[in-house]
Short mmCIF file of N, CA, C and O in Angstrom, two decimals:
data_model
loop_
_atom_site.label_atom_id
_atom_site.label_comp_id
_atom_site.label_asym_id
_atom_site.label_seq_id
_atom_site.Cartn_x
_atom_site.Cartn_y
_atom_site.Cartn_z
N MET L 38 0.85 -1.29 -0.11
CA MET L 38 0.27 0.07 0.00
C MET L 38 1.13 1.27 -0.14
O MET L 38 1.92 1.16 0.79
N LYS L 39 0.09 1.95 -0.72
CA LYS L 39 1.59 3.67 -0.87
C LYS L 39 0.62 4.81 -0.06
O LYS L 39 -0.69 4.43 0.27
N LYS L 40 1.58 5.29 0.53
CA LYS L 40 1.14 6.44 1.62
C LYS L 40 1.18 7.57 0.56
O LYS L 40 2.33 7.77 -0.19
N LEU L 41 0.25 8.21 0.91
CA LEU L 41 -0.07 9.63 0.23
C LEU L 41 0.30 10.86 1.02
O LEU L 41 -0.55 10.49 2.29
N ILE L 42 0.85 11.54 1.06
CA ILE L 42 1.05 12.66 2.01
C ILE L 42 0.39 14.18 1.38
O ILE L 42 1.38 14.27 0.24
N PHE L 43 -0.24 14.66 2.13
CA PHE L 43 -0.84 15.85 1.10
C PHE L 43 -0.43 16.88 2.32
O PHE L 43 -0.60 16.88 3.02
N THR L 44 0.38 17.86 1.69
CA THR L 44 0.06 19.24 2.19
C THR L 44 -0.56 20.14 1.77
O THR L 44 -0.17 20.58 0.47
N ALA L 45 -1.15 20.99 2.20
CA ALA L 45 -2.05 22.28 1.86
C ALA L 45 -1.19 23.80 2.24
O ALA L 45 -1.02 23.84 3.45
N LEU L 46 -1.43 24.64 1.40
CA LEU L 46 -0.77 25.85 1.57
C LEU L 46 -2.09 26.73 1.12
O LEU L 46 -2.23 26.77 0.05
N SER L 47 -2.85 27.49 2.19
CA SER L 47 -3.47 28.67 1.72
C SER L 47 -3.05 29.87 1.33
O SER L 47 -1.98 30.53 2.21
N LEU L 48 -3.17 30.31 0.11
CA LEU L 48 -2.53 31.87 -0.19
C LEU L 48 -3.23 32.82 0.66
O LEU L 48 -2.42 33.80 0.51
N SER L 49 -4.31 32.21 1.14
CA SER L 49 -4.56 33.85 1.81
C SER L 49 -4.18 33.79 3.43
O SER L 49 -4.06 34.94 3.68
N SER L 50 -3.11 32.79 3.64
CA SER L 50 -2.40 33.19 4.71
C SER L 50 -1.29 34.08 4.56
O SER L 50 -0.75 34.64 5.20
N PHE L 51 -0.90 34.06 3.02
CA PHE L 51 0.22 35.12 2.67
C PHE L 51 -0.29 36.43 2.61
O PHE L 51 -1.03 36.96 1.84
N VAL L 52 0.34 37.07 3.77
CA VAL L 52 -0.06 38.32 3.54
C VAL L 52 1.40 39.25 3.90
O VAL L 52 2.04 39.22 4.57
N PHE L 53 1.53 40.07 2.89
CA PHE L 53 3.01 40.89 3.14
C PHE L 53 2.62 42.26 2.83
O PHE L 53 1.92 42.89 2.12
N ALA L 54 3.33 43.17 4.29
CA ALA L 54 2.80 44.66 4.12
C ALA L 54 4.13 45.20 5.04
O ALA L 54 4.97 44.71 5.61
N GLN L 55 4.58 46.02 4.35
CA GLN L 55 5.93 46.91 4.60
C GLN L 55 6.05 48.35 4.11
O GLN L 55 5.66 48.69 3.16
N ASN L 56 6.54 49.34 5.02
CA ASN L 56 7.20 50.20 4.51
C ASN L 56 8.04 50.48 3.60
O ASN L 56 9.02 49.72 3.89
N ILE L 57 8.15 51.05 2.42
CA ILE L 57 9.46 50.83 1.51
C ILE L 57 9.94 52.02 1.45
O ILE L 57 8.94 53.18 1.13
N THR L 58 11.19 52.39 1.97
CA THR L 58 11.72 53.73 1.80
C THR L 58 12.69 53.60 0.56
O THR L 58 13.26 52.73 0.18
N TYR L 59 12.78 54.96 -0.29
CA TYR L 59 13.00 54.91 -1.45
C TYR L 59 13.74 56.42 -1.73
O TYR L 59 13.03 57.33 -0.98
N LYS L 60 14.56 56.93 -2.69
CA LYS L 60 14.91 58.31 -2.86
C LYS L 60 14.61 58.61 -4.24
O LYS L 60 14.67 57.87 -5.05
N ILE L 61 14.37 60.19 -4.02
CA ILE L 61 14.17 61.00 -5.25
C ILE L 61 15.30 62.13 -5.02
O ILE L 61 14.79 62.77 -4.16
N ASP L 62 15.98 62.09 -5.83
CA ASP L 62 16.91 63.40 -5.51
C ASP L 62 17.59 63.64 -4.02
O ASP L 62 17.92 64.70 -3.62
N GLY L 63 17.91 62.46 -3.86
CA GLY L 63 18.81 62.45 -2.59
C GLY L 63 17.61 62.39 -1.23
O GLY L 63 18.59 62.31 0.14
N LYS L 64 16.50 62.80 -1.90
CA LYS L 64 15.51 62.72 -0.61
C LYS L 64 14.63 61.57 -0.26
O LYS L 64 14.45 60.86 -1.15
N GLU L 65 14.63 61.29 0.76
CA GLU L 65 13.97 59.78 1.26
C GLU L 65 12.48 59.97 1.09
O GLU L 65 11.77 61.01 1.85
N TYR L 66 12.05 58.85 0.86
CA TYR L 66 10.31 59.00 0.70
C TYR L 66 10.07 57.51 1.55
O TYR L 66 11.07 56.71 1.08
N GLU L 67 8.71 57.57 1.85
CA GLU L 67 8.29 56.08 2.25
C GLU L 67 7.06 55.97 1.86
O GLU L 67 5.75 56.25 2.25
N GLY L 68 7.04 55.08 0.88
CA GLY L 68 5.43 54.38 0.60
C GLY L 68 5.22 53.24 1.49
O GLY L 68 5.96 53.05 2.26
N TYR L 69 3.84 52.66 0.88
CA TYR L 69 3.61 51.38 1.85
C TYR L 69 3.19 50.28 0.79
O TYR L 69 2.53 50.69 0.03
N TYR L 70 3.49 49.18 0.87
CA TYR L 70 3.04 48.36 0.18
C TYR L 70 2.59 47.33 0.95
O TYR L 70 2.90 46.46 1.90
N LYS L 71 1.22 46.68 0.51
CA LYS L 71 0.63 45.03 0.94
C LYS L 71 0.21 44.65 -0.27
O LYS L 71 -0.18 45.09 -0.88
N SER L 72 0.55 43.21 0.01
CA SER L 72 0.00 42.23 -0.84
C SER L 72 -0.48 40.99 0.03
O SER L 72 0.20 40.47 0.52
N PRO L 73 -1.68 40.33 -0.93
CA PRO L 73 -2.05 39.02 -0.42
C PRO L 73 -1.74 37.87 -0.97
O PRO L 73 -1.90 36.85 -0.14
N SER L 74 -0.82 38.01 -2.06
CA SER L 74 -0.37 36.68 -2.59
C SER L 74 0.77 37.45 -3.35
O SER L 74 0.90 38.80 -3.97
N LYS L 75 1.87 36.62 -3.93
CA LYS L 75 3.10 36.87 -4.53
C LYS L 75 2.91 37.53 -5.72
O LYS L 75 3.52 38.25 -6.03
N ASN L 76 1.63 37.09 -6.31
CA ASN L 76 1.46 37.51 -7.88
C ASN L 76 0.14 38.11 -8.00
O ASN L 76 -0.61 37.88 -8.97
N ALA L 77 -0.34 39.03 -7.01
CA ALA L 77 -1.34 40.00 -7.03
C ALA L 77 -1.39 40.79 -7.94
O ALA L 77 -0.50 41.34 -7.83
N PRO L 78 -2.54 41.30 -8.43
CA PRO L 78 -2.77 42.43 -9.63
C PRO L 78 -2.13 43.66 -8.47
O PRO L 78 -3.13 43.45 -7.36
N LEU L 79 -1.87 44.58 -8.89
CA LEU L 79 -1.12 45.66 -8.20
C LEU L 79 -2.05 47.11 -8.34
O LEU L 79 -2.75 47.25 -9.66
N VAL L 80 -2.58 47.26 -7.38
CA VAL L 80 -3.21 48.79 -7.71
C VAL L 80 -2.19 49.97 -7.09
O VAL L 80 -1.60 49.61 -5.91
N TYR L 81 -2.15 50.99 -7.31
CA TYR L 81 -1.19 52.35 -7.26
C TYR L 81 -2.02 53.48 -6.66
O TYR L 81 -3.12 53.80 -7.44
N MET L 82 -1.76 53.40 -5.21
CA MET L 82 -2.54 54.53 -4.52
C MET L 82 -2.01 55.73 -4.25
O MET L 82 -0.69 55.71 -3.81
N VAL L 83 -2.52 57.01 -4.99
CA VAL L 83 -1.89 58.23 -4.39
C VAL L 83 -3.02 58.61 -2.90
O VAL L 83 -4.10 58.40 -2.99
N HIS L 84 -2.09 59.24 -1.90
CA HIS L 84 -2.40 59.32 -0.85
C HIS L 84 -3.18 61.13 -0.81
O HIS L 84 -3.20 61.60 -1.97
N ASP L 85 -4.15 61.10 -0.16
CA ASP L 85 -4.77 62.33 0.11
C ASP L 85 -3.90 63.32 0.51
O ASP L 85 -2.62 63.27 0.68
N TRP L 86 -4.50 64.61 1.35
CA TRP L 86 -3.71 65.72 1.28
C TRP L 86 -2.88 65.81 2.62
O TRP L 86 -1.84 66.55 2.33
N ASP L 87 -3.03 64.68 3.02
CA ASP L 87 -2.59 64.41 4.56
C ASP L 87 -0.97 63.47 4.90
O ASP L 87 -0.47 63.47 5.45
N GLY L 88 -1.22 62.96 3.46
CA GLY L 88 -0.13 61.65 2.95
C GLY L 88 -0.46 60.70 3.73
O GLY L 88 -1.53 60.39 3.79
N ILE L 89 0.39 59.65 3.70
CA ILE L 89 -0.18 58.18 3.93
C ILE L 89 -0.18 57.92 5.73
O ILE L 89 0.50 58.49 6.20
N THR L 90 -1.50 57.75 5.49
CA THR L 90 -1.80 57.60 7.03
C THR L 90 -3.06 56.42 7.22
O THR L 90 -2.75 55.75 6.75
N ASP L 91 -3.51 56.44 8.20
CA ASP L 91 -3.94 55.09 8.95
C ASP L 91 -5.29 55.03 7.96
O ASP L 91 -5.44 53.76 7.21
N TYR L 92 -5.79 56.03 7.04
CA TYR L 92 -6.95 55.71 5.70
C TYR L 92 -6.36 55.16 4.80
O TYR L 92 -7.02 54.48 4.25
N GLU L 93 -5.11 55.33 4.45
CA GLU L 93 -4.81 54.88 3.22
C GLU L 93 -4.57 53.20 3.58
O GLU L 93 -4.60 52.53 2.62
N ILE L 94 -4.09 53.21 4.88
CA ILE L 94 -3.52 51.76 5.15
C ILE L 94 -5.05 50.57 5.34
O ILE L 94 -4.58 49.87 4.68
N LYS L 95 -6.07 51.56 5.81
CA LYS L 95 -7.58 50.80 5.97
C LYS L 95 -7.74 50.71 4.24
O LYS L 95 -8.23 49.40 4.21
N ARG L 96 -7.89 51.61 3.37
CA ARG L 96 -8.07 51.14 1.95
C ARG L 96 -6.98 50.17 1.28
O ARG L 96 -7.56 49.21 0.96
N ALA L 97 -5.92 50.10 1.89
CA ALA L 97 -5.17 48.91 1.42
C ALA L 97 -5.60 47.57 1.62
O ALA L 97 -5.63 46.53 1.03
N ASP L 98 -6.01 47.42 3.11
CA ASP L 98 -6.62 46.17 3.81
C ASP L 98 -7.60 45.82 2.94
O ASP L 98 -8.07 44.54 2.50
N MET L 99 -8.55 47.03 2.38
CA MET L 99 -9.92 46.75 1.81
C MET L 99 -9.45 45.77 0.35
O MET L 99 -10.34 44.80 0.04
N LEU L 100 -8.61 46.71 -0.46
CA LEU L 100 -8.23 46.07 -1.89
C LEU L 100 -7.40 44.45 -1.69
O LEU L 100 -7.97 43.78 -2.43
N ASN L 101 -6.82 44.54 -0.46
CA ASN L 101 -6.23 43.20 -0.27
C ASN L 101 -7.04 42.27 -0.34
O ASN L 101 -6.66 40.92 -0.66
N GLU L 102 -8.20 42.62 0.56
CA GLU L 102 -9.48 41.37 0.66
C GLU L 102 -10.01 41.27 -0.52
O GLU L 102 -10.56 40.28 -0.50
N LEU L 103 -9.93 41.91 -1.46
CA LEU L 103 -10.66 41.49 -2.76
C LEU L 103 -9.34 41.04 -3.45
O LEU L 103 -9.34 40.60 -4.79
N GLY L 104 -8.00 40.87 -3.28
CA GLY L 104 -7.06 40.10 -4.07
C GLY L 104 -6.15 40.74 -4.57
O GLY L 104 -5.51 40.18 -5.42
N TYR L 105 -6.07 42.49 -4.34
CA TYR L 105 -5.27 43.25 -5.08
C TYR L 105 -4.20 43.31 -3.92
O TYR L 105 -3.89 43.54 -2.54
N ALA L 106 -2.84 43.38 -4.75
CA ALA L 106 -1.70 44.29 -4.02
C ALA L 106 -1.66 46.03 -3.80
O ALA L 106 -2.15 46.21 -5.15
N VAL L 107 -1.28 46.46 -3.14
CA VAL L 107 -1.29 48.12 -3.14
C VAL L 107 -0.03 48.71 -2.57
O VAL L 107 0.73 48.17 -1.81
N PHE L 108 0.45 49.63 -3.62
CA PHE L 108 1.70 50.53 -3.30
C PHE L 108 1.04 51.86 -2.86
O PHE L 108 0.44 52.51 -4.08
N ALA L 109 1.09 52.65 -1.88
CA ALA L 109 0.82 53.84 -1.64
C ALA L 109 1.92 54.49 -1.77
O ALA L 109 2.96 54.35 -1.13
N VAL L 110 1.76 55.61 -2.69
CA VAL L 110 3.01 56.22 -3.06
C VAL L 110 3.47 57.48 -2.35
O VAL L 110 2.06 57.89 -1.69
N ASP L 111 4.44 57.68 -1.77
CA ASP L 111 4.37 59.01 -0.87
C ASP L 111 5.01 60.29 -1.93
O ASP L 111 6.05 59.95 -2.38
N LEU L 112 4.24 61.53 -1.69
CA LEU L 112 4.42 62.37 -2.39
C LEU L 112 5.30 63.84 -1.66
O LEU L 112 5.39 64.55 -2.49
N TYR L 113 5.15 63.81 -0.54
CA TYR L 113 5.84 64.63 0.31
C TYR L 113 7.20 64.16 1.04
O TYR L 113 8.01 65.42 1.17
N GLY L 114 7.63 62.87 1.30
CA GLY L 114 8.87 62.63 1.90
C GLY L 114 8.43 61.97 3.15
O GLY L 114 7.67 61.99 3.64
N LYS L 115 9.62 61.04 3.35
CA LYS L 115 9.68 60.01 4.67
C LYS L 115 9.01 61.11 6.01
O LYS L 115 9.88 62.24 6.33
N GLY L 116 8.16 60.72 6.67
CA GLY L 116 8.18 61.39 7.84
C GLY L 116 7.17 62.64 7.69
O GLY L 116 6.59 63.21 8.65
N ILE L 117 6.83 63.27 6.68
CA ILE L 117 6.26 64.31 6.52
C ILE L 117 4.67 64.07 6.13
O ILE L 117 3.96 63.51 5.14
N ARG L 118 3.88 64.23 7.12
CA ARG L 118 2.63 64.23 7.38
C ARG L 118 1.80 65.25 7.77
O ARG L 118 1.65 65.33 8.97
N PRO L 119 1.53 66.42 7.35
CA PRO L 119 0.88 67.43 7.63
C PRO L 119 -0.57 67.26 8.45
O PRO L 119 -1.11 66.56 7.88
N THR L 120 -0.86 67.95 9.44
CA THR L 120 -2.21 67.54 10.14
C THR L 120 -2.82 68.98 10.34
O THR L 120 -3.80 68.93 10.41
N ALA L 121 -1.95 69.89 10.42
CA ALA L 121 -2.76 71.23 10.42
C ALA L 121 -3.44 71.62 9.17
O ALA L 121 -2.76 71.49 7.61
N LEU L 122 -4.39 72.63 8.66
CA LEU L 122 -5.19 72.43 7.65
C LEU L 122 -4.13 73.26 6.75
O LEU L 122 -4.19 73.20 5.27
N GLU L 123 -3.60 74.50 7.03
CA GLU L 123 -2.77 75.06 6.40
C GLU L 123 -1.62 74.58 6.25
O GLU L 123 -1.23 74.55 4.70
N ASP L 124 -0.80 73.73 6.86
CA ASP L 124 0.22 72.63 6.14
C ASP L 124 -0.37 71.86 4.92
O ASP L 124 0.53 71.60 4.09
N LYS L 125 -1.45 71.38 5.11
CA LYS L 125 -1.82 70.28 3.81
C LYS L 125 -2.18 71.40 2.96
O LYS L 125 -2.04 70.91 1.52
N LYS L 126 -2.81 72.44 2.78
CA LYS L 126 -2.92 73.09 1.64
C LYS L 126 -1.52 73.75 0.97
O LYS L 126 -1.28 73.54 -0.02
N THR L 127 -0.51 73.84 1.99
CA THR L 127 0.83 74.56 1.55
C THR L 127 1.54 73.17 0.97
O THR L 127 1.81 73.38 -0.29
N MET L 128 1.30 72.11 1.04
CA MET L 128 1.84 70.75 0.70
C MET L 128 1.44 70.28 -0.74
O MET L 128 1.92 70.16 -1.75
N THR L 129 -0.19 70.31 -0.98
CA THR L 129 -0.87 70.20 -1.80
C THR L 129 -0.56 71.30 -3.10
O THR L 129 -0.29 71.11 -4.13
N LYS L 130 -0.46 72.51 -2.65
CA LYS L 130 -0.51 73.41 -3.52
C LYS L 130 1.13 73.93 -4.18
O LYS L 130 1.18 73.90 -5.90
N SER L 131 1.98 72.91 -3.61
CA SER L 131 3.35 73.02 -3.76
C SER L 131 3.09 72.17 -5.20
O SER L 131 4.27 71.95 -6.06
N LEU L 132 2.79 71.05 -4.72
CA LEU L 132 2.78 69.99 -6.14
C LEU L 132 2.06 70.34 -7.03
O LEU L 132 2.26 70.02 -8.28
N TYR L 133 0.89 70.96 -6.88
CA TYR L 133 -0.23 71.36 -8.38
C TYR L 133 0.67 72.59 -8.57
O TYR L 133 0.35 72.67 -10.18
N GLU L 134 1.33 73.50 -8.51
CA GLU L 134 2.31 74.64 -8.80
C GLU L 134 3.29 73.96 -9.54
O GLU L 134 4.20 74.53 -10.70
N ASN L 135 3.94 72.84 -8.95
CA ASN L 135 5.22 72.26 -10.06
C ASN L 135 4.90 70.70 -10.42
O ASN L 135 4.97 69.75 -10.06
N ARG L 136 3.93 70.93 -11.70
CA ARG L 136 3.57 69.56 -11.73
C ARG L 136 4.58 68.43 -12.42
O ARG L 136 4.39 67.41 -12.66
N SER L 137 5.86 69.34 -12.85
CA SER L 137 6.68 68.12 -13.43
C SER L 137 7.28 67.41 -12.14
O SER L 137 7.88 66.41 -12.39
N GLU L 138 7.76 68.09 -10.81
CA GLU L 138 8.12 67.47 -9.53
C GLU L 138 6.87 66.52 -9.15
O GLU L 138 7.66 65.28 -9.28
N MET L 139 5.81 66.94 -9.30
CA MET L 139 4.53 65.98 -8.80
C MET L 139 4.67 64.67 -9.63
O MET L 139 4.64 63.38 -9.13
N ARG L 140 5.33 64.93 -11.09
CA ARG L 140 4.94 63.40 -12.10
C ARG L 140 6.15 63.10 -11.71
O ARG L 140 6.31 61.40 -11.67
N LYS L 141 7.39 63.44 -11.56
CA LYS L 141 8.73 62.98 -11.18
C LYS L 141 7.98 61.52 -9.87
O LYS L 141 8.86 60.58 -10.04
N ARG L 142 7.67 62.60 -8.64
CA ARG L 142 7.69 61.69 -7.67
C ARG L 142 6.83 60.48 -7.91
O ARG L 142 6.93 59.23 -7.26
N LEU L 143 5.81 60.94 -8.83
CA LEU L 143 4.36 59.57 -8.98
C LEU L 143 5.33 58.45 -10.11
O LEU L 143 5.11 57.35 -9.79
N ASP L 144 6.17 59.11 -10.87
CA ASP L 144 6.94 58.31 -11.89
C ASP L 144 8.18 57.07 -10.73
O ASP L 144 8.06 55.85 -11.38
N VAL L 145 8.73 57.63 -9.87
CA VAL L 145 9.71 56.94 -9.07
C VAL L 145 9.17 56.02 -8.28
O VAL L 145 9.39 54.90 -8.06
N GLY L 146 7.70 56.86 -7.84
CA GLY L 146 6.72 55.70 -6.86
C GLY L 146 6.40 54.70 -7.59
O GLY L 146 6.49 53.21 -6.92
N LEU L 147 6.00 54.88 -8.84
CA LEU L 147 5.51 53.33 -9.75
C LEU L 147 6.77 52.65 -10.12
O LEU L 147 6.64 51.14 -9.75
N GLU L 148 7.99 53.20 -10.21
CA GLU L 148 8.83 51.69 -10.09
C GLU L 148 9.27 51.29 -9.33
O GLU L 148 9.59 50.25 -8.99
N GLU L 149 9.25 51.98 -7.93
CA GLU L 149 9.25 51.16 -6.64
C GLU L 149 8.08 50.10 -6.45
O GLU L 149 8.30 49.03 -6.05
N ALA L 150 7.23 50.46 -7.03
CA ALA L 150 5.83 49.61 -6.92
C ALA L 150 6.19 48.15 -7.80
O ALA L 150 5.86 47.28 -7.27
N LYS L 151 6.86 48.35 -9.01
CA LYS L 151 7.13 47.55 -9.59
C LYS L 151 7.83 46.50 -9.33
O LYS L 151 8.04 45.43 -9.52
N ASN L 152 8.62 46.98 -8.27
CA ASN L 152 9.87 46.09 -7.96
C ASN L 152 9.60 45.29 -6.98
O ASN L 152 9.61 44.45 -6.22
#
């Protein structure tokens, strides 16, 4: 009689989440990456005007439950998370007024997401 041994691995048990630090022109940025599986399709997320917060992480969790990996790009810089209304306006305005800089940050973030 032959013995059969079965090993089951649930893909849903694989969840990978981490902050990803990368540089643009020598300045550090910190995106957030979360994936439910190794080959999950990727959603590229742009944060609200207060930077990457618990809100973006909650949305990444929701997308993970649907089977998507998420990379939340950081447009402000590592540790820069404005809380005062005036600071939020200033950070957002600086990117809207310099579209080439905003595009560069989005492009570099997308390359990080692909990695």
